[in-house]
Every structure is written in C-alpha cells, then in structure tokens.
C-alpha cells in the first residue's frame, strides 16, 4: 500500500480527513491543501486506467476516477482540468450533447496510465476553495480511509477533547435531574496529562456518552476527525468506533453516529436505534450504560473517553459520575446541581475566553473571577458572563496550569 504515490508534488498537508461530519454524509476522503492556489499537477497513485471522468458545476466539479490494476479506485476531484487524452474526449462529448455537465466511462485499457503520470491539475471546481479532494475505494466502490491504506502524513499532535455529552434514554432516565442531554466542558490538566471534566454529573437509568473533539496534523492547523474513539467505564472498555470504511449506502447514517447539541457536534459512543454502521465494537450493550444496575451501582464511577489518530497520538478525558440510588434521589439532586455555575475555558494562541454559564440558575448574579490571582472583568451575555484572559498578564509559573476561581 505504501507504494501508492501521493497525488501532489508537495509536502502532504490536509484540511479535512476521512469520516468528518458533512450535512448528509460522512466525508469520504481527504482534502489536500493547495494553499489558495490552483494548477498543481495531479499524479496517478498507481498503474491502471481511467475508468470514468465527469464534469459538473456542483459537487466534485471536474472529477476523474482511476481504476488501479489491483482493482481499487482512486478519485481526484475539484480539478481545474484533465490531462489531454481525457480533456479532448470530454470536450467532444460536451459539444455533442450541447451542455456543460457530462460523464464518460472508459473501457479497460482505453486510457491507460502509469504510476506518477500527470492526469490533471488542481482547481476549485464544484464547491469550496482551491484544494484537491482524494478518495480511495475498494474494488466494490466502498470508500476507505486513505491514511490507513496508502499514505503517511506527518502528525505528532494528539486530538483535542473539548466537551463530553451525557444523553439520558427513556422516561426513567435522568442526568442532573433532567431528561435533557447534559454538556460538560473538559479542560487540560497538566499534572495528569489528560483532559478533566469541569464537574461531575448525577445519573440514573439508561444513558449514553458522546464526545466533541478535533485532531490536527503538523503541516496545518485545520480541525479534522480522529480515527478512533473509545469509552472506558471503571477501567473496562465497553465501546469503540474506528473510521476505517463507510459504504455510500450508509453515508446518511452520519445523523445517527453524531449528536447535534446547540452549536456543537458530538461523536456518539453508543448506537442509536436504526444505526447499522459497521465500524463499532462493544461489550454487547451497544455503548448504552445503566446507572443503578449491576455494573453501575449507586456511588461514584469514572468514565474515560480515549481518542486517537492514525499516527497513534492519543488523548484522554475523565468524568466522574455520581449514580443515584433511585429515581427520586436523582430527581431531588437536580436542585443541588443548579446552584453552581458552569465554567468553560477555551484556549487560543494569545488569549483564553472564560464563559460562566448560569447552568439553570437564574438567580446567579455577576460572579467574582480571578485568573492567576488577577481579577478578571466580565461582560454579561445571554445565559451568563464572558471574559478574556491575556496570557501576557500571567506570571511564568502560571503558564502551564491556569487556576480560575469563581465565586
């Protein structure tokens, strides 16, 4: 597999990877950065022949399909132009039909190509800024994760976990005394080298866990999908997902694999009813947990979410669950949860944004906040308050772990 040629004669840099969320499907390939320019030569991954070429003002724009001699298919999309043998045939078909959008299929051997041969030039046709969309499909036309089968991209960056989601299922299930999903921000804890939930959550009944995260690679800071996510309960792995292949017929099930909560998109670490995607492994419960049952009895339990990328970089986030002994106890505990505001710290390159949310407590006044011992001015916003923390104002000893106090 490593003998396949990288499509461009430049250092590999990605803006999107396999399995990312799209409106109605999973992203079926890689988006290769061309740094805002068009016209770079596109090279054939292996010996084979051109099986199909298509022109459209939408979608993939100009796209060419290379059937490799081993049966797999390489797809190159958003091209500015094809190489001459295909370009001439496409133009002739456009003239014959009298319109722009055309598609041609070629018999084996009619347009042969060799590994490394230039088969087109990068563009921005169809949709999006200049880039090259590349797909690797098996002989049955099922999209594969190219980073597992063909290429290596420099990546020493571990995924970043941002939030955890707790989803109660059914009328007898509660999270923090409510049937609604609960979002808990996580923050980096330098001492333990992991992300830690901002607070614990009280649960009862059946529920699932989700995670909001992104991954990056060395050449660019674009936010991309991780390869694998796993759910560990009290030290035992109970569910995992691994984005290695997704048939086109299952692409619409992205709506069942992901959970939209406000502006956030979470990856589910459980299978919703009707989800037939085949990239999961579980202990037999499809990732659903039962608080108050044999495995999660009353008391404190640790949830751990592990995310890893193709290069093996790994990040972990932990959340403490307080399992109520009964539905009534879980419902009564909601009043306690509402008293404390939820705090979220989002770090950027030169500053951090602190968000203090009311967390359901409409009586919360203006909180008193210090960051690294320095009082922080807050501005009111719907649902709470927001403030900016400049790293330049912090002492050197505060740089690795920022202590924020809210009263």
PDB file of N, CA and C in Angstrom, residues 209-286:
ATOM      1  N   UNK A 209     -22.876   8.225  26.228  1.00  0.00           N
ATOM      2  CA  UNK A 209     -21.840   9.246  26.322  1.00  0.00           C
ATOM      3  C   UNK A 209     -21.427   9.664  24.917  1.00  0.00           C
ATOM      4  N   UNK A 210     -21.217  10.955  24.732  1.00  0.00           N
ATOM      5  CA  UNK A 210     -20.681  11.474  23.479  1.00  0.00           C
ATOM      6  C   UNK A 210     -19.486  12.363  23.755  1.00  0.00           C
ATOM      7  N   UNK A 211     -18.714  12.654  22.702  1.00  0.00           N
ATOM      8  CA  UNK A 211     -17.523  13.489  22.864  1.00  0.00           C
ATOM      9  C   UNK A 211     -17.401  14.449  21.688  1.00  0.00           C
ATOM     10  N   UNK A 212     -17.083  15.698  21.997  1.00  0.00           N
ATOM     11  CA  UNK A 212     -16.756  16.677  20.964  1.00  0.00           C
ATOM     12  C   UNK A 212     -15.243  16.844  20.952  1.00  0.00           C
ATOM     13  N   UNK A 213     -14.637  16.675  19.776  1.00  0.00           N
ATOM     14  CA  UNK A 213     -13.175  16.731  19.684  1.00  0.00           C
ATOM     15  C   UNK A 213     -12.758  17.122  18.282  1.00  0.00           C
ATOM     16  N   UNK A 214     -11.473  17.388  18.136  1.00  0.00           N
ATOM     17  CA  UNK A 214     -10.892  17.567  16.811  1.00  0.00           C
ATOM     18  C   UNK A 214      -9.441  17.125  16.864  1.00  0.00           C
ATOM     19  N   UNK A 215      -8.885  16.847  15.683  1.00  0.00           N
ATOM     20  CA  UNK A 215      -7.489  16.456  15.562  1.00  0.00           C
ATOM     21  C   UNK A 215      -6.793  17.415  14.605  1.00  0.00           C
ATOM     22  N   UNK A 216      -5.500  17.563  14.752  1.00  0.00           N
ATOM     23  CA  UNK A 216      -4.705  18.363  13.825  1.00  0.00           C
ATOM     24  C   UNK A 216      -3.460  17.575  13.438  1.00  0.00           C
ATOM     25  N   UNK A 217      -2.805  18.012  12.379  1.00  0.00           N
ATOM     26  CA  UNK A 217      -1.533  17.423  11.952  1.00  0.00           C
ATOM     27  C   UNK A 217      -0.485  18.525  11.890  1.00  0.00           C
ATOM     28  N   UNK A 218       0.755  18.148  11.607  1.00  0.00           N
ATOM     29  CA  UNK A 218       1.864  19.097  11.727  1.00  0.00           C
ATOM     30  C   UNK A 218       1.842  20.222  10.702  1.00  0.00           C
ATOM     31  N   UNK A 219       1.458  19.925   9.463  1.00  0.00           N
ATOM     32  CA  UNK A 219       1.628  20.884   8.374  1.00  0.00           C
ATOM     33  C   UNK A 219       0.601  22.009   8.377  1.00  0.00           C
ATOM     34  N   UNK A 220      -0.540  21.804   9.057  1.00  0.00           N
ATOM     35  CA  UNK A 220      -1.588  22.823   9.074  1.00  0.00           C
ATOM     36  C   UNK A 220      -2.419  22.634  10.329  1.00  0.00           C
ATOM     37  N   UNK A 221      -3.124  23.697  10.734  1.00  0.00           N
ATOM     38  CA  UNK A 221      -3.887  23.631  11.971  1.00  0.00           C
ATOM     39  C   UNK A 221      -5.373  23.416  11.741  1.00  0.00           C
ATOM     40  N   UNK A 222      -5.759  22.916  10.576  1.00  0.00           N
ATOM     41  CA  UNK A 222      -7.166  22.632  10.310  1.00  0.00           C
ATOM     42  C   UNK A 222      -7.693  21.590  11.282  1.00  0.00           C
ATOM     43  N   UNK A 223      -8.922  21.774  11.730  1.00  0.00           N
ATOM     44  CA  UNK A 223      -9.553  20.833  12.655  1.00  0.00           C
ATOM     45  C   UNK A 223     -10.137  19.666  11.862  1.00  0.00           C
ATOM     46  N   UNK A 224      -9.722  18.440  12.212  1.00  0.00           N
ATOM     47  CA  UNK A 224     -10.106  17.250  11.460  1.00  0.00           C
ATOM     48  C   UNK A 224     -10.626  16.171  12.409  1.00  0.00           C
ATOM     49  N   UNK A 225     -11.096  15.073  11.836  1.00  0.00           N
ATOM     50  CA  UNK A 225     -11.614  13.960  12.629  1.00  0.00           C
ATOM     51  C   UNK A 225     -10.473  13.090  13.141  1.00  0.00           C
ATOM     52  N   UNK A 226     -10.676  12.516  14.309  1.00  0.00           N
ATOM     53  CA  UNK A 226      -9.770  11.488  14.815  1.00  0.00           C
ATOM     54  C   UNK A 226     -10.138  10.158  14.168  1.00  0.00           C
ATOM     55  N   UNK A 227      -9.271   9.161  14.341  1.00  0.00           N
ATOM     56  CA  UNK A 227      -9.539   7.836  13.778  1.00  0.00           C
ATOM     57  C   UNK A 227     -10.435   7.003  14.681  1.00  0.00           C
ATOM     58  N   UNK A 228     -10.097   6.971  15.975  1.00  0.00           N
ATOM     59  CA  UNK A 228     -10.765   6.036  16.892  1.00  0.00           C
ATOM     60  C   UNK A 228     -11.153   6.751  18.179  1.00  0.00           C
ATOM     61  N   UNK A 229     -12.322   6.379  18.694  1.00  0.00           N
ATOM     62  CA  UNK A 229     -12.777   6.854  19.992  1.00  0.00           C
ATOM     63  C   UNK A 229     -13.258   5.662  20.798  1.00  0.00           C
ATOM     64  N   UNK A 230     -12.941   5.649  22.075  1.00  0.00           N
ATOM     65  CA  UNK A 230     -13.314   4.529  22.929  1.00  0.00           C
ATOM     66  C   UNK A 230     -13.896   5.047  24.235  1.00  0.00           C
ATOM     67  N   UNK A 231     -14.820   4.272  24.801  1.00  0.00           N
ATOM     68  CA  UNK A 231     -15.449   4.584  26.076  1.00  0.00           C
ATOM     69  C   UNK A 231     -15.028   3.532  27.096  1.00  0.00           C
ATOM     70  N   UNK A 232     -14.467   3.995  28.198  1.00  0.00           N
ATOM     71  CA  UNK A 232     -13.995   3.114  29.259  1.00  0.00           C
ATOM     72  C   UNK A 232     -14.759   3.459  30.535  1.00  0.00           C
ATOM     73  N   UNK A 233     -15.328   2.450  31.181  1.00  0.00           N
ATOM     74  CA  UNK A 233     -16.097   2.641  32.410  1.00  0.00           C
ATOM     75  C   UNK A 233     -15.431   1.865  33.531  1.00  0.00           C
ATOM     76  N   UNK A 234     -14.982   2.581  34.537  1.00  0.00           N
ATOM     77  CA  UNK A 234     -14.306   1.945  35.682  1.00  0.00           C
ATOM     78  C   UNK A 234     -13.185   1.020  35.223  1.00  0.00           C
ATOM     79  N   UNK A 235     -12.424   1.484  34.238  1.00  0.00           N
ATOM     80  CA  UNK A 235     -11.265   0.736  33.765  1.00  0.00           C
ATOM     81  C   UNK A 235     -11.545  -0.319  32.718  1.00  0.00           C
ATOM     82  N   UNK A 236     -12.788  -0.473  32.295  1.00  0.00           N
ATOM     83  CA  UNK A 236     -13.147  -1.512  31.310  1.00  0.00           C
ATOM     84  C   UNK A 236     -13.700  -0.858  30.049  1.00  0.00           C
ATOM     85  N   UNK A 237     -13.098  -1.183  28.887  1.00  0.00           N
ATOM     86  CA  UNK A 237     -13.590  -0.636  27.627  1.00  0.00           C
ATOM     87  C   UNK A 237     -14.898  -1.314  27.253  1.00  0.00           C
ATOM     88  N   UNK A 238     -15.928  -0.490  26.990  1.00  0.00           N
ATOM     89  CA  UNK A 238     -17.244  -1.031  26.687  1.00  0.00           C
ATOM     90  C   UNK A 238     -17.705  -0.697  25.277  1.00  0.00           C
ATOM     91  N   UNK A 239     -17.039   0.265  24.621  1.00  0.00           N
ATOM     92  CA  UNK A 239     -17.490   0.659  23.282  1.00  0.00           C
ATOM     93  C   UNK A 239     -16.365   1.395  22.577  1.00  0.00           C
ATOM     94  N   UNK A 240     -16.294   1.234  21.250  1.00  0.00           N
ATOM     95  CA  UNK A 240     -15.334   1.999  20.456  1.00  0.00           C
ATOM     96  C   UNK A 240     -15.849   2.157  19.032  1.00  0.00           C
ATOM     97  N   UNK A 241     -15.368   3.193  18.361  1.00  0.00           N
ATOM     98  CA  UNK A 241     -15.656   3.382  16.942  1.00  0.00           C
ATOM     99  C   UNK A 241     -14.341   3.661  16.233  1.00  0.00           C
ATOM    100  N   UNK A 242     -14.226   3.183  15.003  1.00  0.00           N
ATOM    101  CA  UNK A 242     -12.990   3.346  14.235  1.00  0.00           C
ATOM    102  C   UNK A 242     -13.361   3.646  12.790  1.00  0.00           C
ATOM    103  N   UNK A 243     -13.008   4.824  12.324  1.00  0.00           N
ATOM    104  CA  UNK A 243     -13.426   5.295  11.000  1.00  0.00           C
ATOM    105  C   UNK A 243     -12.483   4.754   9.926  1.00  0.00           C
ATOM    106  N   UNK A 244     -12.701   3.502   9.517  1.00  0.00           N
ATOM    107  CA  UNK A 244     -11.814   2.891   8.525  1.00  0.00           C
ATOM    108  C   UNK A 244     -12.487   2.711   7.166  1.00  0.00           C
ATOM    109  N   UNK A 245     -13.823   2.547   7.111  1.00  0.00           N
ATOM    110  CA  UNK A 245     -14.539   2.423   5.841  1.00  0.00           C
ATOM    111  C   UNK A 245     -16.014   2.722   6.080  1.00  0.00           C
ATOM    112  N   UNK A 246     -16.659   3.352   5.098  1.00  0.00           N
ATOM    113  CA  UNK A 246     -18.087   3.640   5.188  1.00  0.00           C
ATOM    114  C   UNK A 246     -18.705   3.488   3.805  1.00  0.00           C
ATOM    115  N   UNK A 247     -19.549   2.476   3.574  1.00  0.00           N
ATOM    116  CA  UNK A 247     -20.215   2.343   2.275  1.00  0.00           C
ATOM    117  C   UNK A 247     -21.094   3.550   1.979  1.00  0.00           C
ATOM    118  N   UNK A 248     -21.214   3.897   0.706  1.00  0.00           N
ATOM    119  CA  UNK A 248     -22.035   5.042   0.331  1.00  0.00           C
ATOM    120  C   UNK A 248     -23.487   4.861   0.778  1.00  0.00           C
ATOM    121  N   UNK A 249     -23.973   3.626   0.766  1.00  0.00           N
ATOM    122  CA  UNK A 249     -25.351   3.369   1.184  1.00  0.00           C
ATOM    123  C   UNK A 249     -25.603   3.649   2.648  1.00  0.00           C
ATOM    124  N   UNK A 250     -24.529   3.773   3.433  1.00  0.00           N
ATOM    125  CA  UNK A 250     -24.674   4.061   4.862  1.00  0.00           C
ATOM    126  C   UNK A 250     -24.281   5.489   5.214  1.00  0.00           C
ATOM    127  N   UNK A 251     -23.918   6.267   4.213  1.00  0.00           N
ATOM    128  CA  UNK A 251     -23.422   7.606   4.490  1.00  0.00           C
ATOM    129  C   UNK A 251     -24.406   8.491   5.223  1.00  0.00           C
ATOM    130  N   UNK A 252     -25.709   8.340   4.907  1.00  0.00           N
ATOM    131  CA  UNK A 252     -26.711   9.178   5.560  1.00  0.00           C
ATOM    132  C   UNK A 252     -26.813   8.905   7.050  1.00  0.00           C
ATOM    133  N   UNK A 253     -26.259   7.770   7.500  1.00  0.00           N
ATOM    134  CA  UNK A 253     -26.351   7.438   8.918  1.00  0.00           C
ATOM    135  C   UNK A 253     -25.391   8.247   9.778  1.00  0.00           C
ATOM    136  N   UNK A 254     -24.702   9.180   9.155  1.00  0.00           N
ATOM    137  CA  UNK A 254     -23.928  10.138   9.942  1.00  0.00           C
ATOM    138  C   UNK A 254     -24.832  10.831  10.957  1.00  0.00           C
ATOM    139  N   UNK A 255     -26.117  10.972  10.631  1.00  0.00           N
ATOM    140  CA  UNK A 255     -27.061  11.606  11.545  1.00  0.00           C
ATOM    141  C   UNK A 255     -27.294  10.779  12.796  1.00  0.00           C
ATOM    142  N   UNK A 256     -27.012   9.478  12.724  1.00  0.00           N
ATOM    143  CA  UNK A 256     -27.160   8.609  13.885  1.00  0.00           C
ATOM    144  C   UNK A 256     -25.847   8.424  14.633  1.00  0.00           C
ATOM    145  N   UNK A 257     -24.740   8.625  13.944  1.00  0.00           N
ATOM    146  CA  UNK A 257     -23.432   8.495  14.588  1.00  0.00           C
ATOM    147  C   UNK A 257     -23.049   9.768  15.329  1.00  0.00           C
ATOM    148  N   UNK A 258     -23.627  10.894  14.958  1.00  0.00           N
ATOM    149  CA  UNK A 258     -23.300  12.176  15.561  1.00  0.00           C
ATOM    150  C   UNK A 258     -24.534  12.732  16.297  1.00  0.00           C
ATOM    151  N   UNK A 259     -24.279  13.604  17.250  1.00  0.00           N
ATOM    152  CA  UNK A 259     -25.357  14.235  18.029  1.00  0.00           C
ATOM    153  C   UNK A 259     -25.129  15.741  18.002  1.00  0.00           C
ATOM    154  N   UNK A 260     -26.105  16.467  17.491  1.00  0.00           N
ATOM    155  CA  UNK A 260     -26.017  17.930  17.455  1.00  0.00           C
ATOM    156  C   UNK A 260     -26.703  18.497  18.694  1.00  0.00           C
ATOM    157  N   UNK A 261     -25.943  19.257  19.451  1.00  0.00           N
ATOM    158  CA  UNK A 261     -26.455  19.897  20.658  1.00  0.00           C
ATOM    159  C   UNK A 261     -26.072  21.372  20.603  1.00  0.00           C
ATOM    160  N   UNK A 262     -27.015  22.215  20.224  1.00  0.00           N
ATOM    161  CA  UNK A 262     -26.702  23.619  20.026  1.00  0.00           C
ATOM    162  C   UNK A 262     -25.730  23.777  18.870  1.00  0.00           C
ATOM    163  N   UNK A 263     -24.627  24.459  19.109  1.00  0.00           N
ATOM    164  CA  UNK A 263     -23.616  24.681  18.071  1.00  0.00           C
ATOM    165  C   UNK A 263     -22.585  23.556  18.006  1.00  0.00           C
ATOM    166  N   UNK A 264     -22.709  22.542  18.846  1.00  0.00           N
ATOM    167  CA  UNK A 264     -21.689  21.518  18.957  1.00  0.00           C
ATOM    168  C   UNK A 264     -22.122  20.219  18.277  1.00  0.00           C
ATOM    169  N   UNK A 265     -21.132  19.515  17.721  1.00  0.00           N
ATOM    170  CA  UNK A 265     -21.385  18.202  17.122  1.00  0.00           C
ATOM    171  C   UNK A 265     -20.566  17.169  17.890  1.00  0.00           C
ATOM    172  N   UNK A 266     -21.242  16.218  18.490  1.00  0.00           N
ATOM    173  CA  UNK A 266     -20.598  15.178  19.281  1.00  0.00           C
ATOM    174  C   UNK A 266     -20.578  13.863  18.507  1.00  0.00           C
ATOM    175  N   UNK A 267     -19.532  13.089  18.707  1.00  0.00           N
ATOM    176  CA  UNK A 267     -19.493  11.709  18.215  1.00  0.00           C
ATOM    177  C   UNK A 267     -20.082  10.810  19.291  1.00  0.00           C
ATOM    178  N   UNK A 268     -21.081  10.028  18.912  1.00  0.00           N
ATOM    179  CA  UNK A 268     -21.738   9.162  19.882  1.00  0.00           C
ATOM    180  C   UNK A 268     -20.869   7.957  20.215  1.00  0.00           C
ATOM    181  N   UNK A 269     -20.744   7.666  21.487  1.00  0.00           N
ATOM    182  CA  UNK A 269     -20.090   6.435  21.936  1.00  0.00           C
ATOM    183  C   UNK A 269     -21.157   5.439  22.351  1.00  0.00           C
ATOM    184  N   UNK A 270     -22.186   5.366  21.536  1.00  0.00           N
ATOM    185  CA  UNK A 270     -23.300   4.439  21.687  1.00  0.00           C
ATOM    186  C   UNK A 270     -24.016   4.362  20.346  1.00  0.00           C
ATOM    187  N   UNK A 271     -24.764   3.298  20.126  1.00  0.00           N
ATOM    188  CA  UNK A 271     -25.509   3.130  18.882  1.00  0.00           C
ATOM    189  C   UNK A 271     -26.971   3.442  19.107  1.00  0.00           C
ATOM    190  N   UNK A 272     -27.456   4.437  18.365  1.00  0.00           N
ATOM    191  CA  UNK A 272     -28.866   4.775  18.445  1.00  0.00           C
ATOM    192  C   UNK A 272     -29.681   3.749  17.665  1.00  0.00           C
ATOM    193  N   UNK A 273     -30.961   3.584  17.997  1.00  0.00           N
ATOM    194  CA  UNK A 273     -31.811   2.642  17.247  1.00  0.00           C
ATOM    195  C   UNK A 273     -31.791   2.956  15.756  1.00  0.00           C
ATOM    196  N   UNK A 274     -31.641   1.936  14.927  1.00  0.00           N
ATOM    197  CA  UNK A 274     -31.594   2.096  13.482  1.00  0.00           C
ATOM    198  C   UNK A 274     -30.203   2.275  12.923  1.00  0.00           C
ATOM    199  N   UNK A 275     -29.204   2.448  13.779  1.00  0.00           N
ATOM    200  CA  UNK A 275     -27.821   2.642  13.328  1.00  0.00           C
ATOM    201  C   UNK A 275     -27.240   1.288  12.927  1.00  0.00           C
ATOM    202  N   UNK A 276     -26.922   1.143  11.632  1.00  0.00           N
ATOM    203  CA  UNK A 276     -26.370  -0.117  11.125  1.00  0.00           C
ATOM    204  C   UNK A 276     -24.897   0.011  10.718  1.00  0.00           C
ATOM    205  N   UNK A 277     -24.274   1.118  11.065  1.00  0.00           N
ATOM    206  CA  UNK A 277     -22.865   1.313  10.720  1.00  0.00           C
ATOM    207  C   UNK A 277     -22.015   0.199  11.328  1.00  0.00           C
ATOM    208  N   UNK A 278     -20.988  -0.201  10.573  1.00  0.00           N
ATOM    209  CA  UNK A 278     -20.242  -1.400  10.941  1.00  0.00           C
ATOM    210  C   UNK A 278     -18.868  -1.110  11.525  1.00  0.00           C
ATOM    211  N   UNK A 279     -18.606   0.136  11.946  1.00  0.00           N
ATOM    212  CA  UNK A 279     -17.270   0.420  12.455  1.00  0.00           C
ATOM    213  C   UNK A 279     -17.217   0.517  13.984  1.00  0.00           C
ATOM    214  N   UNK A 280     -18.170  -0.153  14.663  1.00  0.00           N
ATOM    215  CA  UNK A 280     -18.193  -0.153  16.115  1.00  0.00           C
ATOM    216  C   UNK A 280     -17.775  -1.510  16.682  1.00  0.00           C
ATOM    217  N   UNK A 281     -17.286  -1.469  17.921  1.00  0.00           N
ATOM    218  CA  UNK A 281     -17.121  -2.668  18.739  1.00  0.00           C
ATOM    219  C   UNK A 281     -17.684  -2.353  20.113  1.00  0.00           C
ATOM    220  N   UNK A 282     -18.394  -3.333  20.715  1.00  0.00           N
ATOM    221  CA  UNK A 282     -18.989  -3.073  22.024  1.00  0.00           C
ATOM    222  C   UNK A 282     -19.016  -4.349  22.853  1.00  0.00           C
ATOM    223  N   UNK A 283     -19.383  -4.168  24.116  1.00  0.00           N
ATOM    224  CA  UNK A 283     -19.477  -5.301  25.036  1.00  0.00           C
ATOM    225  C   UNK A 283     -20.812  -6.011  24.940  1.00  0.00           C
ATOM    226  N   UNK A 284     -21.625  -5.663  23.946  1.00  0.00           N
ATOM    227  CA  UNK A 284     -22.934  -6.279  23.765  1.00  0.00           C
ATOM    228  C   UNK A 284     -24.084  -5.355  24.097  1.00  0.00           C
ATOM    229  N   UNK A 285     -23.795  -4.187  24.686  1.00  0.00           N
ATOM    230  CA  UNK A 285     -24.849  -3.239  25.053  1.00  0.00           C
ATOM    231  C   UNK A 285     -24.875  -2.014  24.152  1.00  0.00           C
ATOM    232  N   UNK A 286     -24.147  -2.081  23.047  1.00  0.00           N
ATOM    233  CA  UNK A 286     -24.122  -1.004  22.052  1.00  0.00           C
ATOM    234  C   UNK A 286     -23.730   0.338  22.661  1.00  0.00           C
TER     235      UNK A 286
END
